[in-house]
mmCIF file of C-alpha atoms and ligand atoms in Angstrom:
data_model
loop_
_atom_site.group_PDB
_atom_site.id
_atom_site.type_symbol
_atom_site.label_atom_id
_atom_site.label_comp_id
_atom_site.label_asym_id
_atom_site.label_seq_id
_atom_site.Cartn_x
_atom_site.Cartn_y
_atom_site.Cartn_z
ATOM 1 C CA UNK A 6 154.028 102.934 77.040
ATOM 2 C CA UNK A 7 152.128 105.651 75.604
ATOM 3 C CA UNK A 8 149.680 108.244 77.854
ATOM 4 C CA UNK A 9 147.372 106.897 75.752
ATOM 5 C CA UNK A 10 147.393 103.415 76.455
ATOM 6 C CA UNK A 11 148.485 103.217 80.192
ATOM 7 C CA UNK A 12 145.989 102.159 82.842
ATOM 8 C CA UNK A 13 145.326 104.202 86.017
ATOM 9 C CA UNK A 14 144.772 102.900 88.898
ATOM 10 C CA UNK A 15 143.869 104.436 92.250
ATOM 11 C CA UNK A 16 144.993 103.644 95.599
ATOM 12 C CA UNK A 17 143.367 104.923 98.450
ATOM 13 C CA UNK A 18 145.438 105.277 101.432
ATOM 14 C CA UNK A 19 144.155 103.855 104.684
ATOM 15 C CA UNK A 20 145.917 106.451 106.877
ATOM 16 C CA UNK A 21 142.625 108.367 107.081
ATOM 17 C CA UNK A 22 140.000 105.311 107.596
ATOM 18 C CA UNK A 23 138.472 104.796 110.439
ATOM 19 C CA UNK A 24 140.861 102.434 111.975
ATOM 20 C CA UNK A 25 137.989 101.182 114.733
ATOM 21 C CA UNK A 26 136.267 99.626 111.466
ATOM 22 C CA UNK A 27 139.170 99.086 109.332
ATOM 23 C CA UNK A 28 137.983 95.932 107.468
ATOM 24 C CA UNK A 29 134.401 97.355 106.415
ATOM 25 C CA UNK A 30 136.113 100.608 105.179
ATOM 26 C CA UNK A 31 138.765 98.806 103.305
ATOM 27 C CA UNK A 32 135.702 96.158 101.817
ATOM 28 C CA UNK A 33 133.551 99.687 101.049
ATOM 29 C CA UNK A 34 136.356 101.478 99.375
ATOM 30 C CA UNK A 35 137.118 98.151 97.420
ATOM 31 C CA UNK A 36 133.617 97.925 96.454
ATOM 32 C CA UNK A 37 133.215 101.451 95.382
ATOM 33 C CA UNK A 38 136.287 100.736 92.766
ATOM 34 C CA UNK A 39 139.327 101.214 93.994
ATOM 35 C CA UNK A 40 142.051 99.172 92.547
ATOM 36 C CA UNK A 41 145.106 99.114 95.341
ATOM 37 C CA UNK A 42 144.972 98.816 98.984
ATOM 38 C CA UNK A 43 147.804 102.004 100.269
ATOM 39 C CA UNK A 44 149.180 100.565 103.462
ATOM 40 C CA UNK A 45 151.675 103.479 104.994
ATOM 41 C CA UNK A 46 153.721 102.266 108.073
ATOM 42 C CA UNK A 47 155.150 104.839 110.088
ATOM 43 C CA UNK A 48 157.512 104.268 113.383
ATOM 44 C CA UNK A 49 158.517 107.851 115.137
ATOM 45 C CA UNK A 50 161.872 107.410 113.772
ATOM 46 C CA UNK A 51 162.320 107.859 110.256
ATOM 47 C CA UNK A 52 159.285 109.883 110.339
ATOM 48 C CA UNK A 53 157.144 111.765 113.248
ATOM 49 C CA UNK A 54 154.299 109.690 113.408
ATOM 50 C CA UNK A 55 152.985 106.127 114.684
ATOM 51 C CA UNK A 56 151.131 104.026 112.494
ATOM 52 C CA UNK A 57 150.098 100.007 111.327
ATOM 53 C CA UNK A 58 152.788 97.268 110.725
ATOM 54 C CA UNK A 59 152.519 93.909 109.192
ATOM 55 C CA UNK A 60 150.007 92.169 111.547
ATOM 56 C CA UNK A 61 147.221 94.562 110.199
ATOM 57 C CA UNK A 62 148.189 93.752 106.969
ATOM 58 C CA UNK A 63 147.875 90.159 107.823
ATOM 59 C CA UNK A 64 144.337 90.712 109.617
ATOM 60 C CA UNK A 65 143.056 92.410 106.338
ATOM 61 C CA UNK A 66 143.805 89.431 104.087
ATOM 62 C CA UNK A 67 142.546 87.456 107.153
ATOM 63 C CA UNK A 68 139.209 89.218 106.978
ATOM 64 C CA UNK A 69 139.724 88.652 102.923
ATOM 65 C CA UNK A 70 140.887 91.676 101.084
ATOM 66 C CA UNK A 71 142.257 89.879 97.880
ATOM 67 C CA UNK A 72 143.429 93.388 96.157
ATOM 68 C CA UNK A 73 146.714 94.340 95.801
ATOM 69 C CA UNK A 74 147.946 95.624 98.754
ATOM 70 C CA UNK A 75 150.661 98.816 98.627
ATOM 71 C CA UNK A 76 152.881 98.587 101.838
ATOM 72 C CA UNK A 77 154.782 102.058 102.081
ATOM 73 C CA UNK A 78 156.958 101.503 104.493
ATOM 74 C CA UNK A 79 158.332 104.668 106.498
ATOM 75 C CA UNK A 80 160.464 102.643 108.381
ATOM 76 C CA UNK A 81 164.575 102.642 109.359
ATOM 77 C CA UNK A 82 165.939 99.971 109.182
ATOM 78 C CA UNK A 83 163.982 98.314 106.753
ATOM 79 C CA UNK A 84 164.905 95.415 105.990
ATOM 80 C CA UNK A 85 163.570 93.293 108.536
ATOM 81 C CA UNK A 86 160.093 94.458 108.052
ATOM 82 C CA UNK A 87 160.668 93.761 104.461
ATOM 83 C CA UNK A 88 160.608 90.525 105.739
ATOM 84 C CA UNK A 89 157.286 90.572 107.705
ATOM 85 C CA UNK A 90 155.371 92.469 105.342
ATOM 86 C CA UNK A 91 156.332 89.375 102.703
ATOM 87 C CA UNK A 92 155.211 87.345 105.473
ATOM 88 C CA UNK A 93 151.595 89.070 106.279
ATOM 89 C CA UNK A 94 150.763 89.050 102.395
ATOM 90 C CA UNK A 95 151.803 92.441 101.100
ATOM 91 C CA UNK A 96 151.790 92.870 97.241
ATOM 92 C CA UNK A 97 153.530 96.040 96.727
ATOM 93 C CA UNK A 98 156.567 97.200 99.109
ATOM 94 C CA UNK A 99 158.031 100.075 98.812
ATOM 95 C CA UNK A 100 161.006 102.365 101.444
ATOM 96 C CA UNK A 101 162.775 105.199 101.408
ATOM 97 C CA UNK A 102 166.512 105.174 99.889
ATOM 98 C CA UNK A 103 167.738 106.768 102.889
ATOM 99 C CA UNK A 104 166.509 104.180 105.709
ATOM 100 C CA UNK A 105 168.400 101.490 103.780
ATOM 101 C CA UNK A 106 171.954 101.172 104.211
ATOM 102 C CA UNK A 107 171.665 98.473 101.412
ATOM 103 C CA UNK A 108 169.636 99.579 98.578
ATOM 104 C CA UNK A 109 169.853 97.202 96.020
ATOM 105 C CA UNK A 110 169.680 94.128 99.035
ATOM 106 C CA UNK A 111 166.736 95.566 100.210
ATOM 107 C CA UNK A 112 165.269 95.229 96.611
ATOM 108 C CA UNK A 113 166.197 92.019 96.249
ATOM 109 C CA UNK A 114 164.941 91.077 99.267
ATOM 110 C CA UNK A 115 161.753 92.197 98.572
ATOM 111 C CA UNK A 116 161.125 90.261 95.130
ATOM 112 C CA UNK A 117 162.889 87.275 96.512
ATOM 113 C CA UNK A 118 160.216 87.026 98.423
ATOM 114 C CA UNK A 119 157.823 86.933 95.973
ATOM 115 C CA UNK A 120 156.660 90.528 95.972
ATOM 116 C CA UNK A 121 156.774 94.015 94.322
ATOM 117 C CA UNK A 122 159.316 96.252 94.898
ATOM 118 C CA UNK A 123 159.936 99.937 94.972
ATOM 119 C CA UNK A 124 161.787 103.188 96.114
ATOM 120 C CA UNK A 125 160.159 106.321 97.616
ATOM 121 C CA UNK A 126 161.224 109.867 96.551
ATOM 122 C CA UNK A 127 160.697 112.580 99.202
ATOM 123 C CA UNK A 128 160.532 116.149 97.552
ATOM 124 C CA UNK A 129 164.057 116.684 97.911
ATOM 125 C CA UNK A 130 165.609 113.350 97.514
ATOM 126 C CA UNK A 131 167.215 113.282 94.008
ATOM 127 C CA UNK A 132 165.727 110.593 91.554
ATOM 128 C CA UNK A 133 169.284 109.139 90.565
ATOM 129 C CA UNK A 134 168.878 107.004 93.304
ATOM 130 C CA UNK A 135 167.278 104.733 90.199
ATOM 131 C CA UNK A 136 170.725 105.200 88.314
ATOM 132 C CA UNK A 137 171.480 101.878 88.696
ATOM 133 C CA UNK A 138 168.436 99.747 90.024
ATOM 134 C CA UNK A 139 166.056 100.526 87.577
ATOM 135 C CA UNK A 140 165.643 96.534 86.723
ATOM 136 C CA UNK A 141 165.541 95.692 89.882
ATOM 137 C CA UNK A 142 162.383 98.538 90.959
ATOM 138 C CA UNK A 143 158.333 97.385 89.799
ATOM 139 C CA UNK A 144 157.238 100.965 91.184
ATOM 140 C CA UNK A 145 158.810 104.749 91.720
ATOM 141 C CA UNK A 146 156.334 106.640 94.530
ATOM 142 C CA UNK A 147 157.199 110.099 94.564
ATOM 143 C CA UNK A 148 156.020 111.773 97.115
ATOM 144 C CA UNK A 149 154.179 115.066 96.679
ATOM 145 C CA UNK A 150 154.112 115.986 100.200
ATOM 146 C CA UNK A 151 156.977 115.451 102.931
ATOM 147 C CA UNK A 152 156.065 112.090 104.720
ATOM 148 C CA UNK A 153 153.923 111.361 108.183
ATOM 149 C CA UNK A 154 150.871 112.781 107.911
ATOM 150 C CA UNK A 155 147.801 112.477 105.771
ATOM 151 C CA UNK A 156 146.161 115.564 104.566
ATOM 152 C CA UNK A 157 148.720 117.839 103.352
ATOM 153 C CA UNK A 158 149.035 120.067 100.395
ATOM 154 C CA UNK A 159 150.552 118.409 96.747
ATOM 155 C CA UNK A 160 153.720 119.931 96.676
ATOM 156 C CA UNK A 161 153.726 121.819 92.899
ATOM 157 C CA UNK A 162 157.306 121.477 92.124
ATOM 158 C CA UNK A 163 156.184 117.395 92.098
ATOM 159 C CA UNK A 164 154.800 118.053 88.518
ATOM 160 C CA UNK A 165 158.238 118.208 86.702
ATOM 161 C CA UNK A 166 159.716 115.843 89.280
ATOM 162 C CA UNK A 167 156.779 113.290 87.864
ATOM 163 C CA UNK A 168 158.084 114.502 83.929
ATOM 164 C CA UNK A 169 161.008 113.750 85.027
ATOM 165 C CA UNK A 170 160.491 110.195 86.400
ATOM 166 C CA UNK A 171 158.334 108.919 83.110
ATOM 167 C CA UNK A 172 160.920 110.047 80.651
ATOM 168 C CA UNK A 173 163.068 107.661 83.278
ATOM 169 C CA UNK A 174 160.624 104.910 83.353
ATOM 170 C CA UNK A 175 159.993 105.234 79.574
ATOM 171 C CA UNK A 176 163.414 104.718 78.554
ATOM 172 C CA UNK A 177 164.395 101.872 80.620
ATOM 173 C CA UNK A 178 161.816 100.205 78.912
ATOM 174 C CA UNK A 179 161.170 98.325 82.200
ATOM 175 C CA UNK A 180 157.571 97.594 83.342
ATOM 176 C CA UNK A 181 157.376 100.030 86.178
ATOM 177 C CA UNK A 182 154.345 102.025 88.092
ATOM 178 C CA UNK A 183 154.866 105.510 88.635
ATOM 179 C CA UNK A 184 152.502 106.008 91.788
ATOM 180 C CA UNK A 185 151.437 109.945 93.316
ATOM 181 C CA UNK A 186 151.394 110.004 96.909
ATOM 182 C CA UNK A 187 150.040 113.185 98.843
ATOM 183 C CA UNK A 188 147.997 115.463 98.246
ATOM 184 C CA UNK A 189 146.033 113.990 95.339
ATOM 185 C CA UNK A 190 142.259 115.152 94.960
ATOM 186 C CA UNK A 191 139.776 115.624 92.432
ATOM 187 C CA UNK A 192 140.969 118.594 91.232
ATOM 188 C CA UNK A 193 144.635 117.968 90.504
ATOM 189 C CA UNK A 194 143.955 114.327 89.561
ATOM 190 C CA UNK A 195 144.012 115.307 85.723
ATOM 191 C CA UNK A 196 146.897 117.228 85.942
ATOM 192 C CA UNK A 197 148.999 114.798 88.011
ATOM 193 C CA UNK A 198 148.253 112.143 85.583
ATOM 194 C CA UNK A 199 149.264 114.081 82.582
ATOM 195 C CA UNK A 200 152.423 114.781 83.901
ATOM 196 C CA UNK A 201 153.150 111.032 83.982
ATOM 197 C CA UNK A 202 151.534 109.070 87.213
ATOM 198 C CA UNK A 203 149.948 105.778 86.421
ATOM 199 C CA UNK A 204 148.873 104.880 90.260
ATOM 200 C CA UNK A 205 147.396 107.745 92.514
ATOM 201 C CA UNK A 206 147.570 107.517 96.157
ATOM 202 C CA UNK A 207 144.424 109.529 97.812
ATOM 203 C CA UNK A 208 144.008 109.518 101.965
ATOM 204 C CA UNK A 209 142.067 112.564 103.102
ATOM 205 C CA UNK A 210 140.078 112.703 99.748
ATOM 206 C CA UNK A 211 138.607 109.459 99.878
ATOM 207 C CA UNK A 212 138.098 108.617 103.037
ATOM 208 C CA UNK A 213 136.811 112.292 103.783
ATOM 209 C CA UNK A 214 134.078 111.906 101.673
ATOM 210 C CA UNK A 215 130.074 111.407 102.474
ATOM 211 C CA UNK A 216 128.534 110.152 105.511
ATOM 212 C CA UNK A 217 129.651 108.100 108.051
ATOM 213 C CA UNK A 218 126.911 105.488 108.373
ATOM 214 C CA UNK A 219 126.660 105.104 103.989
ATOM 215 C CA UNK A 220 128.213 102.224 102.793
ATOM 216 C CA UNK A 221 128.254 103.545 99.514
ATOM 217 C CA UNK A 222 129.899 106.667 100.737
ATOM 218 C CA UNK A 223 133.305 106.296 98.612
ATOM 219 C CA UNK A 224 131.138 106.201 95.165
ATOM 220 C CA UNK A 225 131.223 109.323 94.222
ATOM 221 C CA UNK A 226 134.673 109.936 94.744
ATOM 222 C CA UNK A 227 135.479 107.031 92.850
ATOM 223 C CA UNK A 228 133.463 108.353 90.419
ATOM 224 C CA UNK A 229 134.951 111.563 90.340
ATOM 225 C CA UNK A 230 138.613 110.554 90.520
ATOM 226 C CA UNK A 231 137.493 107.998 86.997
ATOM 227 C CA UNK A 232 135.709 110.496 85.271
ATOM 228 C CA UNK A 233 138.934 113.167 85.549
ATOM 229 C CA UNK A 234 141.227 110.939 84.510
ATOM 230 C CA UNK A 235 139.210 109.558 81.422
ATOM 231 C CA UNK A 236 139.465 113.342 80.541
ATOM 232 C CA UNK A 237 143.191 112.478 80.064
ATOM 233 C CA UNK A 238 143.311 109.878 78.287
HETATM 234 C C1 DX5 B 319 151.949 110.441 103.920
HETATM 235 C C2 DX5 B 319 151.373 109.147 103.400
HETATM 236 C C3 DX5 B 319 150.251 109.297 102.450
HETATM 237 C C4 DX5 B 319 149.049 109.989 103.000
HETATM 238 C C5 DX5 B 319 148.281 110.597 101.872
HETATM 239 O O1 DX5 B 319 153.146 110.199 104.567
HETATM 240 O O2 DX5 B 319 152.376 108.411 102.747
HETATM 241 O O3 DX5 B 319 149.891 108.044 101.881
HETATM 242 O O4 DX5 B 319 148.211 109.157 103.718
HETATM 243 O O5 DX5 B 319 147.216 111.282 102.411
HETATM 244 P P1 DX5 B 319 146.506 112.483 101.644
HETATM 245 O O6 DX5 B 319 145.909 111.929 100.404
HETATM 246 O O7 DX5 B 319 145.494 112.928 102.650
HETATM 247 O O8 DX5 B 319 147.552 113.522 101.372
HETATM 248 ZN ZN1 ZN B 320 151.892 106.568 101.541
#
């Protein structure tokens, strides 16, 4: 697939929404145009910080998100959360190579169950992890900032890292997302996407933005994010 005819689609990252109203900012976000549902579960063991599991992914569909929804898990073990996450309604689930002791199980796992799979790339994990799974991965999440936290800086050395990953993606001929995660504003958007992203994970930007009590406060954003990357097409 060509730059020029591959879709973009943004996924804002609920780390940073106000997790007292979690179903109105996840139906406002929605409605201002976002096209994934970022879902990052962290346990204060792979990574330094305490997050959401599976039965606030189940309470979202409950309250009726129907959108993809992007479980990143930051989990080890992982593959009995796998499990739970396929249970709760997850679209999208994607670990780290490095909490599995079973790689290409946990994959299969994961579509087994009727879902999407994926691997997450830390900065310095290497990406031939995908030597020999790249049939058995729907998305490749590199991550442009070290995981736990929302609101860090994009890590620059990402960009080639991202080159690198398309020319991987392209020649497998595979049908595989190549989603940003970290980092990701307005101002980097176009850039990120010409070095190869398809799927753009944005926390701190999005929910960040406008005033509290708007329920249109995410439009502009949305806005913004679309009108960069139309630059790039
Ligand atoms: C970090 C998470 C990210 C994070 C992104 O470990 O995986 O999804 O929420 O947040 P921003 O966009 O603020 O960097
Ligand atoms: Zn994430």
């Amino acid at each position: 697939m060509t730059d020029a005819t591959r879709d973009f689609l943004i996924a804002p990252s609920i780390l940073s929404a106000d997790f007292a109203r979690l179903g109105e900012e996840v139906d406002n976000v929605l409605a201002s145009g976002a096209d994934i549902v970022h879902f990052d579960v962290m346990d204060n063991h792979y990574v330094p910080n305490l997050t959401i599991g599976p039965m606030v992914c189940e309470a979202l569909r409950k309250h009726g998100v129907t959108a993809p929804i992007d479980a990143h898990l930051m989990v080890k073990p992982v593959d009995r959360l796998i499990g739970d996450f396929i249970d709760a309604g997850a679209t999208y689930i994607t670990f780290h190579p490095e909490a599995s002791d079973h790689i290409d199980r946990s994959l299969q796992l994961i579509r087994d169950g009727g879902c999407k799979s994926g691997l997450v790339f830390n900065p310095a994990t290497p990406l031939s992890f995908l030597d020999h799974v790249m049939d058995k991965v729907d998305m490749v999440l590199l991550m442009s900032v070290n995981p736990g936290f929302g609101g860090q800086s994009f890590l620059p050395g990402t960009l080639n890292k991202l080159r690198a990953a398309r020319q991987r993606i392209d020649a497998s001929g595979y049908d595989i997302r190549l989603e940003i995660d970290g980092g990701v504003k307005v101002d980097n958007i176009a850039e990120i996407a010409r070095a190869g992203a398809d799927t753009f994970v944005a926390g701190s930007a999005v929910f960040g933005a406008g005033s509290e009590a708007d329920p249109h406060r995410y439009d502009s954003v949305m806005r913004a994010f679309r009108e960069q990357l139309a630059g790039v097409r």
